[in-house]
Amino acid sequence: MDFVHQGPDRRLHAETERALYRIVQEALTNTLKHAGPAQAWVRVRYADEDVEIEVVNDGRGQADSDGGGHGLVGMQQRAALCGGELESGPLPDGGFKVAARLPVAGAA
């Protein structure tokens, strides 16, 4: 796994910090469960008003998943509760990406 940190650290609302941690944790867990042999990358970028995270892997995606879990839905709900948004899906050349943007200040 590779980790990239961009921008100066910002003080985050506790709710946002917890959501970021759990989204990255779930995305990496999904990589282990569904991607097969894969490399994963995590990028955290701090901006003035928000923090963005991206978890990407080069595995086989979730084509072989039975869809019985709640991981992606849970990540979307966590992002929404903080006033943010999350997108996820397979990449055109293989692999899978989870990307979230959450406001630094937490939910409005």
JSON list of C-alpha atoms in Angstrom, two decimals, residues 12-17 19 49 77-85 101-108:
[
{"chain": "A", "resi": 12, "resn": "LEU", "atom": "CA", "xyz": [-11.02, 18.50, 11.57]},
{"chain": "A", "resi": 13, "resn": "HIS", "atom": "CA", "xyz": [-14.36, 18.20, 13.28]},
{"chain": "A", "resi": 14, "resn": "ALA", "atom": "CA", "xyz": [-14.37, 14.93, 15.26]},
{"chain": "A", "resi": 15, "resn": "GLU", "atom": "CA", "xyz": [-17.27, 13.60, 13.18]},
{"chain": "A", "resi": 16, "resn": "THR", "atom": "CA", "xyz": [-15.33, 14.25, 9.96]},
{"chain": "A", "resi": 17, "resn": "GLU", "atom": "CA", "xyz": [-12.16, 12.67, 11.33]},
{"chain": "A", "resi": 19, "resn": "ALA", "atom": "CA", "xyz": [-15.81, 9.30, 8.97]},
{"chain": "A", "resi": 49, "resn": "GLU", "atom": "CA", "xyz": [-12.88, 24.07, 3.05]},
{"chain": "A", "resi": 77, "resn": "GLN", "atom": "CA", "xyz": [-23.99, 7.34, 4.61]},
{"chain": "A", "resi": 78, "resn": "ARG", "atom": "CA", "xyz": [-20.96, 8.34, 6.69]},
{"chain": "A", "resi": 79, "resn": "ALA", "atom": "CA", "xyz": [-19.95, 10.93, 4.10]},
{"chain": "A", "resi": 80, "resn": "ALA", "atom": "CA", "xyz": [-23.50, 12.31, 3.87]},
{"chain": "A", "resi": 81, "resn": "LEU", "atom": "CA", "xyz": [-23.82, 12.62, 7.66]},
{"chain": "A", "resi": 82, "resn": "CYS", "atom": "CA", "xyz": [-20.78, 14.92, 7.59]},
{"chain": "A", "resi": 83, "resn": "GLY", "atom": "CA", "xyz": [-22.19, 17.02, 4.76]},
{"chain": "A", "resi": 84, "resn": "GLY", "atom": "CA", "xyz": [-19.90, 15.38, 2.20]},
{"chain": "A", "resi": 85, "resn": "GLU", "atom": "CA", "xyz": [-20.15, 13.06, -0.74]},
{"chain": "A", "resi": 101, "resn": "ARG", "atom": "CA", "xyz": [-14.92, 14.86, -0.12]},
{"chain": "A", "resi": 102, "resn": "LEU", "atom": "CA", "xyz": [-15.92, 16.02, 3.36]},
{"chain": "A", "resi": 103, "resn": "PRO", "atom": "CA", "xyz": [-16.11, 19.56, 4.73]},
{"chain": "A", "resi": 104, "resn": "VAL", "atom": "CA", "xyz": [-13.40, 20.37, 7.26]},
{"chain": "A", "resi": 105, "resn": "ALA", "atom": "CA", "xyz": [-15.97, 21.86, 9.65]},
{"chain": "A", "resi": 106, "resn": "GLY", "atom": "CA", "xyz": [-18.31, 18.84, 9.57]},
{"chain": "A", "resi": 107, "resn": "ALA", "atom": "CA", "xyz": [-22.00, 18.93, 8.75]},
{"chain": "A", "resi": 108, "resn": "ALA", "atom": "CA", "xyz": [-23.63, 22.34, 8.43]}
]
